[in-house]
Coordinates of C-alpha atoms in Angstrom, one line a residue:
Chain A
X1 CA -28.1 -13.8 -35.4
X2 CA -24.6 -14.7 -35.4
X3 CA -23.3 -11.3 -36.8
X4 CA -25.5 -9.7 -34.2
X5 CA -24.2 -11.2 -31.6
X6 CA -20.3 -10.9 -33.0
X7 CA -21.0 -7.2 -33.4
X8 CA -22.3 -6.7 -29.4
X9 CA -18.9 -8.7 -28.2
X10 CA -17.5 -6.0 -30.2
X11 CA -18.8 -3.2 -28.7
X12 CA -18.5 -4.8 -25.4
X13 CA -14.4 -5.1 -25.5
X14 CA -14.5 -1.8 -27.3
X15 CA -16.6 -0.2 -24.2
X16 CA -14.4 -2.4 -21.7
X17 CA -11.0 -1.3 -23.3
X18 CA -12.4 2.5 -23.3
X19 CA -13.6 2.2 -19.7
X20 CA -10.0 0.9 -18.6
X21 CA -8.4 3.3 -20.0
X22 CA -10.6 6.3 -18.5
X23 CA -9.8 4.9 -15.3
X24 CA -5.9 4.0 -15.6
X25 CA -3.9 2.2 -12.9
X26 CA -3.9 4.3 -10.1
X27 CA -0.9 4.6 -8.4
X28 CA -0.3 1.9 -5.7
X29 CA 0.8 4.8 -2.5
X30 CA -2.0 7.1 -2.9
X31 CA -4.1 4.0 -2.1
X32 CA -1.9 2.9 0.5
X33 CA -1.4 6.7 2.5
X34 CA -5.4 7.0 1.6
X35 CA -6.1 3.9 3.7
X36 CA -3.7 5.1 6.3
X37 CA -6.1 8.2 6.2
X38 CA -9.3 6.5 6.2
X39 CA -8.0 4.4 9.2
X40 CA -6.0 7.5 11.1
X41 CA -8.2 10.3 10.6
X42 CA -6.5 13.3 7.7
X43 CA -3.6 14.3 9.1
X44 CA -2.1 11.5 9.9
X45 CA 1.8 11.4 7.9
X46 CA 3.8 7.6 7.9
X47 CA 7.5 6.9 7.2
X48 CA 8.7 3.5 6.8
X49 CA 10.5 1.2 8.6
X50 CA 12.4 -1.9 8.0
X51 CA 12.7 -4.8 10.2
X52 CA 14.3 -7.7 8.2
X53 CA 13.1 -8.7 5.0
X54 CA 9.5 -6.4 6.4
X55 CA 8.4 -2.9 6.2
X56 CA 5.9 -1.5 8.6
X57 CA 4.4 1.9 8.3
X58 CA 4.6 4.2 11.6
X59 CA 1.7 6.6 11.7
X60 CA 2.3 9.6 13.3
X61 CA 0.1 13.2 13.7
X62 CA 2.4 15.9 15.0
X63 CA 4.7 14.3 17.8
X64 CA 2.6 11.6 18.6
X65 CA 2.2 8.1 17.7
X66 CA -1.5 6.9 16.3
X67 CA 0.2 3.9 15.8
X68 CA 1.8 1.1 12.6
X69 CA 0.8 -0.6 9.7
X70 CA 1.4 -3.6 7.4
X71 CA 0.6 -3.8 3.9
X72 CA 0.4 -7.7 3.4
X73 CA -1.2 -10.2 0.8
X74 CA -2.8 -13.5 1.1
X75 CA -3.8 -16.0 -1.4
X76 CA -7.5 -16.2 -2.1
X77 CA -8.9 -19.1 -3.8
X78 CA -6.1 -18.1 -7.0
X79 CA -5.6 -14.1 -6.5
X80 CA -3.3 -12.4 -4.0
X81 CA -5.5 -10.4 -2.1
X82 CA -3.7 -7.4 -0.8
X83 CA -4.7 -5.8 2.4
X84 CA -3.8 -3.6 5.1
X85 CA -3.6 -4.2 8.7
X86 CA -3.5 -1.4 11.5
X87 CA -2.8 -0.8 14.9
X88 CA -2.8 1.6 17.4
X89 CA -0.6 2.9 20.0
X90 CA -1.4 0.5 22.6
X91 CA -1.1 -2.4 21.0
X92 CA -5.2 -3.1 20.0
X93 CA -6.1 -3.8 16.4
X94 CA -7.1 -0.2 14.8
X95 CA -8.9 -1.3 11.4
X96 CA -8.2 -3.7 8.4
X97 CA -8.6 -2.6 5.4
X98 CA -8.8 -4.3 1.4
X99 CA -6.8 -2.6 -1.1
X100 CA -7.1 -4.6 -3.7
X101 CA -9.2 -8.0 -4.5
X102 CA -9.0 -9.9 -7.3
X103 CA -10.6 -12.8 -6.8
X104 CA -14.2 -13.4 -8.5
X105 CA -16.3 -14.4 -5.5
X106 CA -15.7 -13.0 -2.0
X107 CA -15.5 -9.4 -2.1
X108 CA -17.2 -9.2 0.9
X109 CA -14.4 -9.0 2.8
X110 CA -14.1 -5.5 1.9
X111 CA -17.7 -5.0 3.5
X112 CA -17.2 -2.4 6.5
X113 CA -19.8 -4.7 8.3
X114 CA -17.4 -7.4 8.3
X115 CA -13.8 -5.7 8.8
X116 CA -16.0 -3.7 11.8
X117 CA -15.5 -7.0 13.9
X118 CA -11.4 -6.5 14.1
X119 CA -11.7 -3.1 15.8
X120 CA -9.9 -3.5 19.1
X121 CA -8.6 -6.8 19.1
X122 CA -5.7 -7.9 20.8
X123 CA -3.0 -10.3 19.9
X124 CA -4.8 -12.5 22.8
X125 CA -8.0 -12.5 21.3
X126 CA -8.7 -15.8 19.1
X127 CA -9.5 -14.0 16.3
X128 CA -10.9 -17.0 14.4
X129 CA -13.7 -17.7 11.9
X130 CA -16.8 -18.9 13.7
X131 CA -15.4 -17.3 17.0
X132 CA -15.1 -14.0 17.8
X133 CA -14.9 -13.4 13.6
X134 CA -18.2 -14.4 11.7
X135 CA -17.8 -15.9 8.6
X136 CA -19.9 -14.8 5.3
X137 CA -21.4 -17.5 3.6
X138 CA -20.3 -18.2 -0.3
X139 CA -16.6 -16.4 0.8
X140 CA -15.2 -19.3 3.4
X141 CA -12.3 -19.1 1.6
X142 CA -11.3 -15.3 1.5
X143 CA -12.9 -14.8 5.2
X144 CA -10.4 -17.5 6.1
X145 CA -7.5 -16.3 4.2
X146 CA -7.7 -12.3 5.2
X147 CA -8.9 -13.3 9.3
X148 CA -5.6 -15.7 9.4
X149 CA -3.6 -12.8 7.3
X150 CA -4.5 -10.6 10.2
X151 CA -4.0 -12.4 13.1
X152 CA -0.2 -13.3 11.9
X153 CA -0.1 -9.4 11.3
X154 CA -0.9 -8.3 14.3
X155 CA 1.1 -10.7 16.5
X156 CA 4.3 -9.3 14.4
X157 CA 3.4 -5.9 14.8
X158 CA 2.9 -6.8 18.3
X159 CA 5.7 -8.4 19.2
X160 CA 7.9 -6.0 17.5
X161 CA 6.3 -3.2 19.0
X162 CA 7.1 -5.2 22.6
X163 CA 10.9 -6.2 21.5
X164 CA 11.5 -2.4 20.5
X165 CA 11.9 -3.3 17.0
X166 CA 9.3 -0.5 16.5
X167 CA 9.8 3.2 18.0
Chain B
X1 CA 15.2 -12.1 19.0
X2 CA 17.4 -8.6 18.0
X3 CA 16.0 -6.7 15.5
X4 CA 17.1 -3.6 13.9
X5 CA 14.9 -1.0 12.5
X6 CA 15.9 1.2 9.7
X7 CA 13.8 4.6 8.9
X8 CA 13.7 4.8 4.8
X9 CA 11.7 8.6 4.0
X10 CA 8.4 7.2 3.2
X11 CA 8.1 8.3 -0.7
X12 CA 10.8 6.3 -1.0
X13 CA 9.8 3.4 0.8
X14 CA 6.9 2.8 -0.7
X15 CA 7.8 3.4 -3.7
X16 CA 9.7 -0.1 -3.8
X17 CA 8.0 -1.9 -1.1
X18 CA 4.3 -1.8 -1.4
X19 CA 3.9 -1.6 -5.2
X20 CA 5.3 -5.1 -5.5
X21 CA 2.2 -6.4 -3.4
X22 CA 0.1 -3.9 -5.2
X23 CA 0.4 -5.4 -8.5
X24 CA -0.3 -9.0 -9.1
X25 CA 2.4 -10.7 -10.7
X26 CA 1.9 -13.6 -13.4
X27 CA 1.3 -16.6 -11.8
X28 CA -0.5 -19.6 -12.1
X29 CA -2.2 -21.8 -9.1
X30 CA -3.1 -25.3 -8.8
X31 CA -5.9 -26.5 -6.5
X32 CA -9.2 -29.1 -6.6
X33 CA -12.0 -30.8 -5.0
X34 CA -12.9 -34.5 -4.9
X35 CA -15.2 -36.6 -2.8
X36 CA -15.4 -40.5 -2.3
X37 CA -18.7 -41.7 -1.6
X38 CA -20.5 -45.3 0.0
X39 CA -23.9 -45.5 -0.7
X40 CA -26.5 -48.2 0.3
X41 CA -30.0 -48.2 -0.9
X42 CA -32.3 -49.9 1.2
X43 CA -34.4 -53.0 -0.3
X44 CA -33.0 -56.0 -2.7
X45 CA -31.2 -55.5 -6.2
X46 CA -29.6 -53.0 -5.2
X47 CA -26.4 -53.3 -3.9
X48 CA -24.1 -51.0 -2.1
X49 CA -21.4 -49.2 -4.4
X50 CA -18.3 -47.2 -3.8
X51 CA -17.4 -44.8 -6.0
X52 CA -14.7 -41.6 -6.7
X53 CA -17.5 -39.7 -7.4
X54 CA -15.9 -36.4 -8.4
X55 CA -12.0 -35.1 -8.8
X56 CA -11.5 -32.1 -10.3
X57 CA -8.3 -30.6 -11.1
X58 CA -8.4 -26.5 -10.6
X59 CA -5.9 -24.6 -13.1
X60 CA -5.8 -20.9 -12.7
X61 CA -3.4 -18.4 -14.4
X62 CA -3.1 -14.6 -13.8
X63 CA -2.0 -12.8 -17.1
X64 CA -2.1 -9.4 -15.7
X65 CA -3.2 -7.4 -12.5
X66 CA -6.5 -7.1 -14.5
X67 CA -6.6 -10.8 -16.5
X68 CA -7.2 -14.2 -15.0
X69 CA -8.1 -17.2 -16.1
X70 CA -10.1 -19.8 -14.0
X71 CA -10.6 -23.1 -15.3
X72 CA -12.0 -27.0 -13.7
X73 CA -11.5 -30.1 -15.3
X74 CA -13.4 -32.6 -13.8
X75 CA -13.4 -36.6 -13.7
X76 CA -16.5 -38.5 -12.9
X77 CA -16.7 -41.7 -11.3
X78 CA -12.7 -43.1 -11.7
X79 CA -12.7 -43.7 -15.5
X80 CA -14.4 -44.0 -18.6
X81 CA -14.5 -47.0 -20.2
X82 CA -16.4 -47.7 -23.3
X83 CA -18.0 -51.1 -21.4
X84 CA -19.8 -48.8 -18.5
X85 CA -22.3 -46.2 -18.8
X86 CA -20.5 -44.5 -15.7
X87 CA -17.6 -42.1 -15.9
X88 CA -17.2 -39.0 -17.3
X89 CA -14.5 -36.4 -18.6
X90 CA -15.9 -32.9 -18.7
X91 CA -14.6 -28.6 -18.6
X92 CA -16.6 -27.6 -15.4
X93 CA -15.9 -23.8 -16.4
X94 CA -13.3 -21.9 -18.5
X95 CA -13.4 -18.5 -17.1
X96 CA -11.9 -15.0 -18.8
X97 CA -11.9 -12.0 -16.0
X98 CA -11.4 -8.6 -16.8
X99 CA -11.2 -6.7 -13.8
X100 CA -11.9 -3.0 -15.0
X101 CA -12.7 -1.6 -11.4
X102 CA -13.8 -3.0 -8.0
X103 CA -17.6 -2.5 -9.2
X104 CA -17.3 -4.2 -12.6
X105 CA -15.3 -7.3 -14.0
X106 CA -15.8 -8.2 -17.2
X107 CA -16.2 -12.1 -17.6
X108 CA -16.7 -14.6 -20.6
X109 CA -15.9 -18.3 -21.2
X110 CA -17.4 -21.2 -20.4
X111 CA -19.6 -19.8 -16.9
X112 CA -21.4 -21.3 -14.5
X113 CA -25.0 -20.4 -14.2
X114 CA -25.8 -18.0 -11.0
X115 CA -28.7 -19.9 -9.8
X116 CA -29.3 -21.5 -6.5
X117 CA -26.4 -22.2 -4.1
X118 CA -24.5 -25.6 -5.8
X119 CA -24.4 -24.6 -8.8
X120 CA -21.9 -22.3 -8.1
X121 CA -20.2 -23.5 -5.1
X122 CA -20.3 -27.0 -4.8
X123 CA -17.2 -27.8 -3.2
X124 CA -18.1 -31.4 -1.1
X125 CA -16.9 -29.1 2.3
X126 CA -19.1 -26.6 1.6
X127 CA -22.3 -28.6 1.8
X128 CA -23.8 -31.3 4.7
X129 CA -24.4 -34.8 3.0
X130 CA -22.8 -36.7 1.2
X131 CA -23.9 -36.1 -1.9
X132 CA -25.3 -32.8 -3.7
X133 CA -29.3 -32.3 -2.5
X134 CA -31.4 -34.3 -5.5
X135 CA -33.3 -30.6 -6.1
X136 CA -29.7 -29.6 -7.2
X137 CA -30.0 -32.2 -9.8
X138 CA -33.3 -33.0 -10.9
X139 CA -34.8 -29.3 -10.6
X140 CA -32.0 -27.0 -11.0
X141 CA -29.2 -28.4 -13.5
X142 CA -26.4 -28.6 -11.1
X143 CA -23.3 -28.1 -13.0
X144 CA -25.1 -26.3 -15.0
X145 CA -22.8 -23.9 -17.2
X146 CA -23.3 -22.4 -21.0
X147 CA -20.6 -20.2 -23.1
X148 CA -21.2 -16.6 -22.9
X149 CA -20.5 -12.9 -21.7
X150 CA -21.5 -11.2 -18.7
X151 CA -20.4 -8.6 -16.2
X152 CA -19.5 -9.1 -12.4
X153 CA -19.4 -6.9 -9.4
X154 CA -20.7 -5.3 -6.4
X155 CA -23.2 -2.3 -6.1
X156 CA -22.0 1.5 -4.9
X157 CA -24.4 0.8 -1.8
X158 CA -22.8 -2.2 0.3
X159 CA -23.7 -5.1 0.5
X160 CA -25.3 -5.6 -2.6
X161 CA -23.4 -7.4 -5.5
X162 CA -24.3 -8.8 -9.2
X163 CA -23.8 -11.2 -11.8
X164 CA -26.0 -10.7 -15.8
X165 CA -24.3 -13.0 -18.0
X166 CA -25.6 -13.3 -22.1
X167 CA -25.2 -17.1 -22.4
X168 CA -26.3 -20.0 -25.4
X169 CA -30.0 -21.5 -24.7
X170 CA -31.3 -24.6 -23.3
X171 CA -32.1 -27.5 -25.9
X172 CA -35.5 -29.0 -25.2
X173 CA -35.1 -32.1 -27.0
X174 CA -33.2 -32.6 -24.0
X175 CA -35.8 -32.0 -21.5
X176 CA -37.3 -35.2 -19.6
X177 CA -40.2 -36.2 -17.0
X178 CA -38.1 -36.7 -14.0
X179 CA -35.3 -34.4 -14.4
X180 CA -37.1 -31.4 -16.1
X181 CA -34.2 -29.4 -17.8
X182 CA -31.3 -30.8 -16.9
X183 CA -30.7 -32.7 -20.6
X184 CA -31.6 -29.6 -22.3
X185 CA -27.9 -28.0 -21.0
X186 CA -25.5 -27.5 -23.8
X187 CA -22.4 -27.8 -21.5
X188 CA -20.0 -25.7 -23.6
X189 CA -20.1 -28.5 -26.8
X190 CA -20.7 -27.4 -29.9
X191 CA -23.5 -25.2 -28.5
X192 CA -26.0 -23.1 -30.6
X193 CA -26.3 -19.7 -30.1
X194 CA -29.5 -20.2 -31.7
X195 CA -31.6 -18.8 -28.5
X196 CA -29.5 -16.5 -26.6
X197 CA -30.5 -16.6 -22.5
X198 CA -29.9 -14.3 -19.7
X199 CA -29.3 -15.4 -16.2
X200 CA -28.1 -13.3 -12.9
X201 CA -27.9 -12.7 -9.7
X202 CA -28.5 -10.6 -6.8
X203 CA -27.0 -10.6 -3.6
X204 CA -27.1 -9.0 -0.2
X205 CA -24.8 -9.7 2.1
X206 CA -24.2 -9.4 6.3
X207 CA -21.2 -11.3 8.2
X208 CA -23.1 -14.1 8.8
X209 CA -26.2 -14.0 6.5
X210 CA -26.6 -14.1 2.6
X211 CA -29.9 -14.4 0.5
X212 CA -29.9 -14.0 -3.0
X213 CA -32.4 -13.9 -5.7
X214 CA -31.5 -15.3 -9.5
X215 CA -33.3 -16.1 -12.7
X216 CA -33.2 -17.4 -16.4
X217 CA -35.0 -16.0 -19.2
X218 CA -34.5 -17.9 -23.1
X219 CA -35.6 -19.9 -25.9
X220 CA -34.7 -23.7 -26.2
X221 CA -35.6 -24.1 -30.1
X222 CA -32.0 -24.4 -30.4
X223 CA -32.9 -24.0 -34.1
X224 CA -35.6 -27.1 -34.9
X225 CA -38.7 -24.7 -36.4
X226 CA -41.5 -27.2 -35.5
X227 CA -41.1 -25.2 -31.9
X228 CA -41.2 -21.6 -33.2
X229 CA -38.5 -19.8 -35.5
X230 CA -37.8 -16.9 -32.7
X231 CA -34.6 -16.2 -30.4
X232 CA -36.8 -16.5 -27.8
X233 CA -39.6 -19.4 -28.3
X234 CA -40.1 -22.2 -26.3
X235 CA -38.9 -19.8 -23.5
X236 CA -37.5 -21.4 -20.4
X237 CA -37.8 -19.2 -17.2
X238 CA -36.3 -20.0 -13.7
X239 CA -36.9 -17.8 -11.0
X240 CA -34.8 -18.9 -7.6
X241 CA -34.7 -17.8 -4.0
X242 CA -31.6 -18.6 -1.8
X243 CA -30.4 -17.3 1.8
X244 CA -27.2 -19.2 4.2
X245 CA -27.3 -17.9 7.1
X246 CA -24.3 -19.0 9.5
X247 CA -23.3 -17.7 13.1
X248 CA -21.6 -19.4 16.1
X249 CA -22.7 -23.3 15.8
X250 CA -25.9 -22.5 13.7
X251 CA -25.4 -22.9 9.8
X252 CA -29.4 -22.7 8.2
X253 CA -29.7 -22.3 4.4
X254 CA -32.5 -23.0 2.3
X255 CA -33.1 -22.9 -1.5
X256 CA -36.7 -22.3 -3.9
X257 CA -36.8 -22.2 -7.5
X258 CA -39.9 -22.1 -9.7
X259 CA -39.4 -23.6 -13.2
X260 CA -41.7 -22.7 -16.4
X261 CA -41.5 -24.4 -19.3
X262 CA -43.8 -22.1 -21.4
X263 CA -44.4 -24.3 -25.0
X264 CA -44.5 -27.8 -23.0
X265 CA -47.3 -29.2 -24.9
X266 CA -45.7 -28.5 -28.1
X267 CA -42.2 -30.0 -26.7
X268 CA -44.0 -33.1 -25.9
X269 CA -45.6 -33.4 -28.8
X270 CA -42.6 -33.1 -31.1
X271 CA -40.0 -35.5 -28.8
X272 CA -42.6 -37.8 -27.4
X273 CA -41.8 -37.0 -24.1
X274 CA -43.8 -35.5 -20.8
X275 CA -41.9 -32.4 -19.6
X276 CA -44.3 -31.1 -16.7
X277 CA -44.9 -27.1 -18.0
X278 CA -44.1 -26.0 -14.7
X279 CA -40.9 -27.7 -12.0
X280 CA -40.9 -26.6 -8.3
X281 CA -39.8 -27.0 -5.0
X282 CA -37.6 -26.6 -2.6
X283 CA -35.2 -27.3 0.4
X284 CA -34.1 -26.2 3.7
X285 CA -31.4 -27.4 6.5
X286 CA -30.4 -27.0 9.4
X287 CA -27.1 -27.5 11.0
X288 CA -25.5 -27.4 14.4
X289 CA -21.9 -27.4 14.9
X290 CA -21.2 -29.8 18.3
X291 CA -17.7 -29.0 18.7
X292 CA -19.3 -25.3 19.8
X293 CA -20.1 -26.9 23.2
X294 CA -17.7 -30.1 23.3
X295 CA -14.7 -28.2 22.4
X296 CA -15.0 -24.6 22.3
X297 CA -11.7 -23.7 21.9
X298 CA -11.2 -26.5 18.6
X299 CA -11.4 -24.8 14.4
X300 CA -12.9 -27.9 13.9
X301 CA -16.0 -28.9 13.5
X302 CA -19.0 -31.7 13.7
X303 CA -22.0 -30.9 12.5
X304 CA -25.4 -32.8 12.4
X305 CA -27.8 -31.8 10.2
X306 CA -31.3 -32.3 8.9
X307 CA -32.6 -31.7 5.3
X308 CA -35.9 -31.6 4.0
X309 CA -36.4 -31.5 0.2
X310 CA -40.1 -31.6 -1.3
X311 CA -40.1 -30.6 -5.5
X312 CA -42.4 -31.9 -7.8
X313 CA -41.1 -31.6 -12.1
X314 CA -44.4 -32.3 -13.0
X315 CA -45.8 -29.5 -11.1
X316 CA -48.0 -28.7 -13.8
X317 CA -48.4 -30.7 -16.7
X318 CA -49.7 -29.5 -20.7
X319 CA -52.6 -30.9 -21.9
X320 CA -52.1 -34.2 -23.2
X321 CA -49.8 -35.2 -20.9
X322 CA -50.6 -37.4 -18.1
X323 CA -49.2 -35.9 -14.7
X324 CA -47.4 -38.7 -12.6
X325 CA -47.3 -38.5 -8.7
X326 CA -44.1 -40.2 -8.6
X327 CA -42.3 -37.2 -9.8
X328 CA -43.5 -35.3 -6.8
X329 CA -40.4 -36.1 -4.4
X330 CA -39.9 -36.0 -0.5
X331 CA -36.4 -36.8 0.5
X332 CA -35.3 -36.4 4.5
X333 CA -31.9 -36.2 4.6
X334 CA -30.4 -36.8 8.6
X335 CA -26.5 -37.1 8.9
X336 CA -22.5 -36.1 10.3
X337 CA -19.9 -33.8 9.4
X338 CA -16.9 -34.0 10.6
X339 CA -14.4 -31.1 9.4
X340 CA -10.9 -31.4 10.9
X341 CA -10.0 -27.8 8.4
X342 CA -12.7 -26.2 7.1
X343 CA -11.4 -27.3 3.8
X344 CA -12.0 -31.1 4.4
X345 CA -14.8 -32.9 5.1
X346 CA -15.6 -36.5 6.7
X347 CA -19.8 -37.2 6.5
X348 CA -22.4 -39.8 7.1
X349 CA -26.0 -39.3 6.3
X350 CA -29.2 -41.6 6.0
X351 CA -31.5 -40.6 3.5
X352 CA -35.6 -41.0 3.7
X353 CA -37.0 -41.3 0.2
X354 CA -40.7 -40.6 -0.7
X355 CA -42.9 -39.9 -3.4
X356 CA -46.5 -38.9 -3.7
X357 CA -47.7 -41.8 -5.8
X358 CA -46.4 -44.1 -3.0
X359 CA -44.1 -46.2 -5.1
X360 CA -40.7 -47.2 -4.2
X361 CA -40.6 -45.7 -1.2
X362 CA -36.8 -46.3 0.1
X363 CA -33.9 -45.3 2.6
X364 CA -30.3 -44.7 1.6
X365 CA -27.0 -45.2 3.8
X366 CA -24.3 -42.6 2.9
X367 CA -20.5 -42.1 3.9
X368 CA -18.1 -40.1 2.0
X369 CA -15.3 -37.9 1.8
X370 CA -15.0 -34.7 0.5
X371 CA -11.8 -32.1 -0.2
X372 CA -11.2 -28.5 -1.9
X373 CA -7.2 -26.7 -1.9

């Protein structure tokens, strides 16, 4: 029994280490400008720019602006979760998306039926857990983490769009 | 406030800026959970006690952007002293994640069973009352957690996720009357692998409402012949039902599980005990936040609750075994929570104990305190 079971924890590290390597690391700014597609519509190009110690993403599609972005991470319950926040011209939350999660319970924050509630907010709205934001039971902590991530996002973005920080 | 913006070409850009949040860097985090609890059982002889029920120390480290470790140590009731029958040191879980893709983490270590809702998240702020619901000890094992291997991860179609772990078997000279199981767990000390078990989970998920379904499948020999010289005789099988469902000041969740304890007869026979051959029951509660009304604008909250638990472990009983009513349990649990963060927890409850053989019918008073960081 012993051997049997030593010889399937081979095979499943052997599998694992196969599987990892099939699917590589890929590159951190194709996720990042696919996001920015996803959440723009194709087309959509971004440069950078940096405000302080910051760097926001400004979305353009020809000569117009569809808006800016921030790439930002929060700490889960012991993993950075790393996440993007956008918003539009006029100054209303465009989407939030997950790039990456590490944690082991909570993904769910990645769920489109939950990110769906930021559409349209404004740096007026509450945008708190139990609010306007619903919570997802067995993931208080990561709906906690990413909803107060984006509201300190969006007020930047905000108010350096409003100071003129942003162009 | 001035602030200058700088235009960097955007390859560029992100090629320094983003990666760095991109990647996880190694790091290891500290965090816990503890609760202090007051409780007073109605009647004489037995007197009210105080006690640090639980504090756990949380130790996590992250190797890579792929490896973690997750690990809880845990101290029971203040200390241990060789004098008291209280008091207890013990490894909650020592977890190994392999994060191969979003879908699919590998995971191994010391794991905590999928089943029910405490078992796995059983932070004192997560739950009403002060302490754990009795069902999440004397029908399902809470902590309950075995060595082993299993995969994590969510489905291609969302809202569905998963947990199948392999893990070591139940012990059934462990198993008992009143608490069915819960002896029989191995608890990551010098476990046999003599019965391999499989647990999981399913999950499906909506902001606001969760239900899962989980289950348990192995032998509980643990290598003692007189029970059968198969992996998988004596089989144990749990079968459990779960949903939370949580929007504006309304927080309802409910829990079933179904116990089978296939070779009971023989079990009894060979330990002189009187494990029933089949444990069930149940609970639900409701919550309402008051705070929603009171105080609209306040994060915090105050919520009163109601909890009705009804489980019998002698559901069944093998021949030869005399079934006792007093194993079939009613417990009405009525109480406060006050959370000033959602992360700490102030609570009151009063407890209504019954059984259906009518014998020490009692009432408990409860206060306690209850953190997680």
């Amino acid at each position: 029994m012993a051997g049997a079971v030593a010889r399937a924890l081979i095979l499943l590290f052997g599998v694992a280490t196969l599987v990892s390597r099939a699917s590589g690391q890929s590159a951190p700014p194709a996720k990042v400008s696919a996001s920015l597609r996803r959440v723009f519509a194709a087309g959509a190009r971004a440069d950078t720019l940096v405000i302080g110690s910051d760097s926001v993403l400004r979305v353009t599609r020809g000569d117009s602006l569809l808006g800016y972005a921030v790439v930002r991470n929060v700490k889960g319950k012991d993993q950075p979760i790393t996440f993007l926040v956008a918003m539009d011209a006029g100054d209303r939350l465009k989407d939030v998306d997950i790039l990456v999660y590490r944690e082991s319970y909570g993904g769910e924050v990645a769920y489109e039926a939950w990110r769906r509630q930021f559409r349209g907010k404004s740096a007026s709205d509450p945008l708190q857990v139990g609010r306007d934001i619903h919570t997802i039971s067995g993931a208080t902590i990561s709906v906690n983490a990413v909803t107060l991530g984006v509201r300190r996002a969006l007020a930047q973005l905000v108010e350096w769009h409003r100071s003129g920080a942003l162009r | 406030m001035v602030l200058h913006a700088r235009r960097v070409a955007f390859t560029l850009a992100l090629g320094y800026l983003v990666p760095t949040l991109l990647a996880a860097q190694e790091s290891t985090t500290v965090g816990g959970y503890g609760e202090i609890q007051y409780v007073n059982p109605s009647g004489p002889g037995t007197p009210a006690t105080l006690d640090v029920r639980r504090f756990v120390i949380y130790l996590a480290h992250t190797f890579s952007d792929r490896l973690s470790l997750r690990s809880e140590v845990e101290i029971e009731d203040a200390k241990i002293e060789s004098s008291s029958p209280l008091g207890e040191v013990a490894l909650e879980q020592l977890v190994f994640d392999y994060r191969l893709a979003d879908r699919f983490t590998l995971r191994s270590g010391l794991l905590l069973v999928p089943i029910g809702i405490i078992n796995e998240t059983h932070e004192p702020p997560t739950f009403n009352g002060v302490d754990r619901p009795a069902f999440d000890h004397d029908v399902l094992p809470t902590t309950w957690r075995e060595i082993g291997v299993g995969a994590v991860g969510m489905l291609p179609i969302e809202g569905w996720s998963y947990r199948l772990y392999l893990l070591n078997g139940l012990v059934a000279a462990g198993f008992a009357d009143a608490d069915g199981i819960r002896e029989g767990r191995q608890e990551g000390q010098a476990a046999t692998f003599a019965n391999p078990s499989l647990t999981g989970r399913l999950d499906w998920v909506r902001p606001g409402l969760r239900v899962g379904a989980s289950f348990w499948y192995g032998g509980s020999t643990a290598g003692d012949t007189a029970l059968g010289s198969g992996s998988f005789d004596a089989p144990v099988t749990v079968l459990s039902a779960d949903g939370r469902y949580d929007q504006g000041p309304l927080a309802v969740r409910a829990v079933f599980a179904y116990v089978s304890v296939a070779d009971a007869e023989a079990i009894n026979t060979r330990y002189g005990t009187a494990v029933g051959s089949r444990i069930a029951g149940g609970y639900g509660e409701a919550a309402v936040n008051l705070l929603y009304w009171i105080a609209p604008a306040s994060t915090q909250r105050l919520n009163a609750f109601v909890r009705h638990e009804r489980y019998d472990t002698q559901a069944r009983v093998p021949a030869g075994t005399i079934r006792d009513r007093a194993f079939a349990r009613r417990l009405t649990t009525l109480g406060l929570t006050y959370k000033p963060t959602w992360n700490t927890a102030f609570k009151g409850d009063y407890q209504i104990v019954r059984n259906a053989a009518g014998t020490a019918p009692s009432e408990v008073l409860s206060l306690g305190i209850g953190y997680q960081f």
